[in-house]
Coordinates of C-alpha atoms in Angstrom, one line a residue:
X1 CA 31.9 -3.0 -35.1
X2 CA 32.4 0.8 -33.7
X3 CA 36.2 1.0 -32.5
X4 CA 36.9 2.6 -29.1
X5 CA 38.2 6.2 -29.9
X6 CA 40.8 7.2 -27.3
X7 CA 41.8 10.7 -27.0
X8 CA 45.6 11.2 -26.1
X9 CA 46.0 14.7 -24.0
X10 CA 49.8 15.6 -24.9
X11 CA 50.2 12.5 -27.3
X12 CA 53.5 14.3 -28.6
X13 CA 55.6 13.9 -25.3
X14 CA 57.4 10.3 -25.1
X15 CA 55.0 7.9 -23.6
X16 CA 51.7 10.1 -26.0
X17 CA 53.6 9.0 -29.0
X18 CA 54.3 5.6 -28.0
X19 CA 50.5 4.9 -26.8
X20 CA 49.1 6.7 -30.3
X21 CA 51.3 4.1 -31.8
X22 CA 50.0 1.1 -30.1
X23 CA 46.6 2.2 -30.0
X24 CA 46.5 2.5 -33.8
X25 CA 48.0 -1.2 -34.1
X26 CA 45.0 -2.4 -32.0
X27 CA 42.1 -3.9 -33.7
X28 CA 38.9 -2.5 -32.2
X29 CA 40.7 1.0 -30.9
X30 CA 42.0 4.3 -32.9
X31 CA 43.7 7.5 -31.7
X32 CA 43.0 10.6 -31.7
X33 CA 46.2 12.9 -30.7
X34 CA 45.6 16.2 -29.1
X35 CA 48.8 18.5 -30.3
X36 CA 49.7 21.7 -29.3
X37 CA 51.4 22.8 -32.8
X38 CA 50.8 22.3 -36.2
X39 CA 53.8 21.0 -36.5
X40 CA 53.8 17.7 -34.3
X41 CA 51.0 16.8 -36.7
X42 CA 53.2 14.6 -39.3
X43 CA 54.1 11.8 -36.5
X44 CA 50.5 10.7 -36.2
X45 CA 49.5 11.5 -39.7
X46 CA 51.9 8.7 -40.8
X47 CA 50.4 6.0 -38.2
X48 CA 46.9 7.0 -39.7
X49 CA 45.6 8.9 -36.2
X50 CA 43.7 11.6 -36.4
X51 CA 45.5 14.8 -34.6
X52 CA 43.6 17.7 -32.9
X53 CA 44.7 21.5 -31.9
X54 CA 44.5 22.8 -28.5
X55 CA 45.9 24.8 -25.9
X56 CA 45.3 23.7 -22.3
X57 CA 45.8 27.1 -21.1
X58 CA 42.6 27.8 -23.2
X59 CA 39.0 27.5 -21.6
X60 CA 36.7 24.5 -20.8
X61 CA 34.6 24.6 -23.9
X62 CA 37.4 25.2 -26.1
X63 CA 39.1 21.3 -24.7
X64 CA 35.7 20.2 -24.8
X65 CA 35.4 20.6 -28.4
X66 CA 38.1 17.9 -29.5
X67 CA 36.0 15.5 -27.3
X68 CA 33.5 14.8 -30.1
X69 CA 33.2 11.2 -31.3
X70 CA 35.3 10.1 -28.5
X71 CA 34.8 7.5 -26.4
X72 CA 37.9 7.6 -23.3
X73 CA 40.2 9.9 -22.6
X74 CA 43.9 9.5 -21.5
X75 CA 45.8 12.2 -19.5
X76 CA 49.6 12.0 -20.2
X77 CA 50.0 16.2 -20.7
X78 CA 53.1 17.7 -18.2
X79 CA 54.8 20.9 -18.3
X80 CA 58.2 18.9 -18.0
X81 CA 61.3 19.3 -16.0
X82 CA 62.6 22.7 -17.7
X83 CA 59.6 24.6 -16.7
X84 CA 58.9 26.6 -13.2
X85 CA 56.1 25.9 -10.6
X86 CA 54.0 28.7 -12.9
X87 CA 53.6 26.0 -15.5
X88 CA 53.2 23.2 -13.5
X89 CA 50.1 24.7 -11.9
X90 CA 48.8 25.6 -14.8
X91 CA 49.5 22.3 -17.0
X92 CA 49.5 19.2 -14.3
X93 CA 46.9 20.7 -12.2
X94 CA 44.4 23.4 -13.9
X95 CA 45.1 21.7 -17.3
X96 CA 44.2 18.2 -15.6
X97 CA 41.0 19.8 -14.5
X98 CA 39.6 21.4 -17.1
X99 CA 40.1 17.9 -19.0
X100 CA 38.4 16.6 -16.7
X101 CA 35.5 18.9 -16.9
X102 CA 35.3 18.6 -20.2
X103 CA 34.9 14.8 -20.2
X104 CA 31.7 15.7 -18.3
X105 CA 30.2 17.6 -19.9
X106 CA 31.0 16.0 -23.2
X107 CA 29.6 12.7 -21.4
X108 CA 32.7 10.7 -22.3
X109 CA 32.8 8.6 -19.0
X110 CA 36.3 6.8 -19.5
X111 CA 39.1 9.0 -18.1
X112 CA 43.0 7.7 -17.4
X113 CA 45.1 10.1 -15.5
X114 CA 49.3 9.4 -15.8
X115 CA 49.8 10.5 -12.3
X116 CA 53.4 11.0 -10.6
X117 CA 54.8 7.8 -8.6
X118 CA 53.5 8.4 -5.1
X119 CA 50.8 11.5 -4.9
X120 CA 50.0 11.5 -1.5
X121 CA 49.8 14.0 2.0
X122 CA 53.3 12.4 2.7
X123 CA 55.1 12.5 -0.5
X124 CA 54.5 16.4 -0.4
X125 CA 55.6 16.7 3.1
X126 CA 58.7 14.8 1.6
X127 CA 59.5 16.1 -1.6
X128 CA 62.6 18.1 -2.5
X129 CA 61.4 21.9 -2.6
X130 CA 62.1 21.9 -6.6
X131 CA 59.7 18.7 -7.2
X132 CA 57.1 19.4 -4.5
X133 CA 55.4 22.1 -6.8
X134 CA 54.7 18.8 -9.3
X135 CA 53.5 16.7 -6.4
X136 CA 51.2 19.1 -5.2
X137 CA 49.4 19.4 -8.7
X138 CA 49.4 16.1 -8.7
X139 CA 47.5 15.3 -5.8
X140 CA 45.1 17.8 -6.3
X141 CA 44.5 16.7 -10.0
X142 CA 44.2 13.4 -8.9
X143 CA 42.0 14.4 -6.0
X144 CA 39.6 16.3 -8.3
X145 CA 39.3 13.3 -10.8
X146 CA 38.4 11.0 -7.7
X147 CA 35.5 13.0 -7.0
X148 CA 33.5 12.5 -9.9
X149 CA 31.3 10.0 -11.6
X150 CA 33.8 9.6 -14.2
X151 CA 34.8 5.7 -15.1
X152 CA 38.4 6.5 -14.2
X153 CA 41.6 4.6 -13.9
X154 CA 45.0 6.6 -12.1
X155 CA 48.0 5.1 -13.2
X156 CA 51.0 6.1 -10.8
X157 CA 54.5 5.3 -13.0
X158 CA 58.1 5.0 -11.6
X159 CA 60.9 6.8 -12.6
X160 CA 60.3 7.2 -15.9
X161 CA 63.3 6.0 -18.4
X162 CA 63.5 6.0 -22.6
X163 CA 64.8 2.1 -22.4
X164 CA 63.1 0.3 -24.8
X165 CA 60.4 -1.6 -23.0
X166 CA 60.3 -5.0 -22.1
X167 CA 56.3 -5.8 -21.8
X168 CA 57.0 -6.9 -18.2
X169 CA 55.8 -4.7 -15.2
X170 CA 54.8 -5.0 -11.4
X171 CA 51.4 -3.3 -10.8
X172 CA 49.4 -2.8 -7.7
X173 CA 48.3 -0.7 -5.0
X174 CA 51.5 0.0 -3.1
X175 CA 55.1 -1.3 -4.6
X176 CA 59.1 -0.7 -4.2
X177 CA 60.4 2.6 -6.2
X178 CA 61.8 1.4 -9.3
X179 CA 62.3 2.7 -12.9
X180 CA 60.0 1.9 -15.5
X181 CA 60.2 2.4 -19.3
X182 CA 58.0 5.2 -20.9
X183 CA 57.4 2.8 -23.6
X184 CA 56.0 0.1 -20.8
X185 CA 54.1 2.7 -19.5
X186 CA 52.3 3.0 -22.8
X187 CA 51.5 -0.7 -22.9
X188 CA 50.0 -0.6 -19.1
X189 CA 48.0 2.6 -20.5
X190 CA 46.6 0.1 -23.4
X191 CA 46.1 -2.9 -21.0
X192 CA 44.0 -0.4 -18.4
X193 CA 41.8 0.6 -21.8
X194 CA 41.4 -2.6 -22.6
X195 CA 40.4 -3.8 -19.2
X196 CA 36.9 -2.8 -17.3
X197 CA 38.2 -3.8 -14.2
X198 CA 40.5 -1.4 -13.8
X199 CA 37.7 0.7 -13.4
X200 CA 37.5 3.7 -9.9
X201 CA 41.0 1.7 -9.6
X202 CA 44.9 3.3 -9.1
X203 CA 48.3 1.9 -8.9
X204 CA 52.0 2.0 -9.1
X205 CA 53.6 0.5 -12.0
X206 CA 57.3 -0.6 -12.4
X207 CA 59.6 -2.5 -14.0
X208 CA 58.6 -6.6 -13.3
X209 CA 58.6 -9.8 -14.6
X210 CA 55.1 -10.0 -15.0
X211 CA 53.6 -9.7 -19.0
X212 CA 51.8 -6.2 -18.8
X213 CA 48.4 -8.2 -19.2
X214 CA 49.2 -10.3 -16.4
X215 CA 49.8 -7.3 -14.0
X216 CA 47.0 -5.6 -15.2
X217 CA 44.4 -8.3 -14.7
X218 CA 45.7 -9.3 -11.4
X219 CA 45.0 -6.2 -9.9

């Protein structure tokens, strides 16, 4: 049977490298890790993923290429908190795009975005000056991958934390702020690839008592 090859957009930041890891320990799925350096490469070579090289300040076609032979794609790329609003633009927003180009053209129809807790009109009207720069390429990103025929999922996390993960979650269209672990956030990832219904769907995810399938199936 052909396994489901995901590709992980910025699988070396915390919750890339957790999701390569589960994917690979998943019967009927493997990885394939897009890297921005050489370097990052030995991680995923020792849990047997394959690893791809790319700049997402490079063109279209030149994403589009590491595309081949995949079958879904996840989003969980972001120019992090150290970075000004130049990078933001040009990682969470253009870099989100041109992913998401390149899934169409490359037909791969199965695209997650890891969006930011609460993308909305309001948010931005509400977000502190330094964080409304990410909230803005957020919406947009998330605006653009609404728009298309892709078979997408957005996936909009708490306050993300590095506890280690407890497998339970609350998921749904609207829920209370909370934390989350990065490594929970991973699972829900897994769960939403694993689960058809989750399908032209989004929601916020925190920490719950719900099991991660549970939460994920209940949507």
């Amino acid at each position: 049977m052909k396994k489901m090859k995901v590709l992980v957009v910025g699988a070396n930041g915390q919750v890339g490298k957790h999701l390569v890891k589960f994917i690979q320990e998943t019967d009927g799925m493997e990885a394939k890790a897009m890297i921005r350096k050489e370097e990052q490469a030995s991680y995923f070579k020792e849990l047997g993923a394959e690893t791809v090289l790319v700049d997402l300040e490079g063109d279209t076609e030149t994403i589009a290429e590491a595309y081949n032979g995949v079958d879904a794609v996840v989003f969980t790329a972001g120019s992090g908190p150290n970075t000004g609003p130049d990078k933001t633009v040009l990682i969470d927003l253009d870099a989100a795009v041109k992913t998401i180009e390149a899934a169409k053209q490359k037909g791969v129809d199965r695209y997650i975005m890891i969006s930011s807790f609460d993308t909305t009109r309001e948010a931005i009207q509400g977000a502190p000056s330094s964080f409304a720069p990410y909230v803005v390429a957020k919406h947009y990103a998330d605006d653009w991958l609404r728009r298309t025929d892709l078979n997408y999922t957005i996936i909009h996390p708490g306050m993300l934390t590095n506890d280690e993960g407890s497998g339970n979650v609350e998921a749904a269209e609207t829920v209370e702020r909370g934390e989350i672990p990065r490594e929970d956030v991973a699972r829900v990832i897994l769960s939403t690839l694993e689960n058809e219904s989750t399908i032209g769907k989004e929601f916020q995810v925190v920490g719950g008592t719900k099991s991660v399938k549970e939460a994920i199936n209940s949507l």
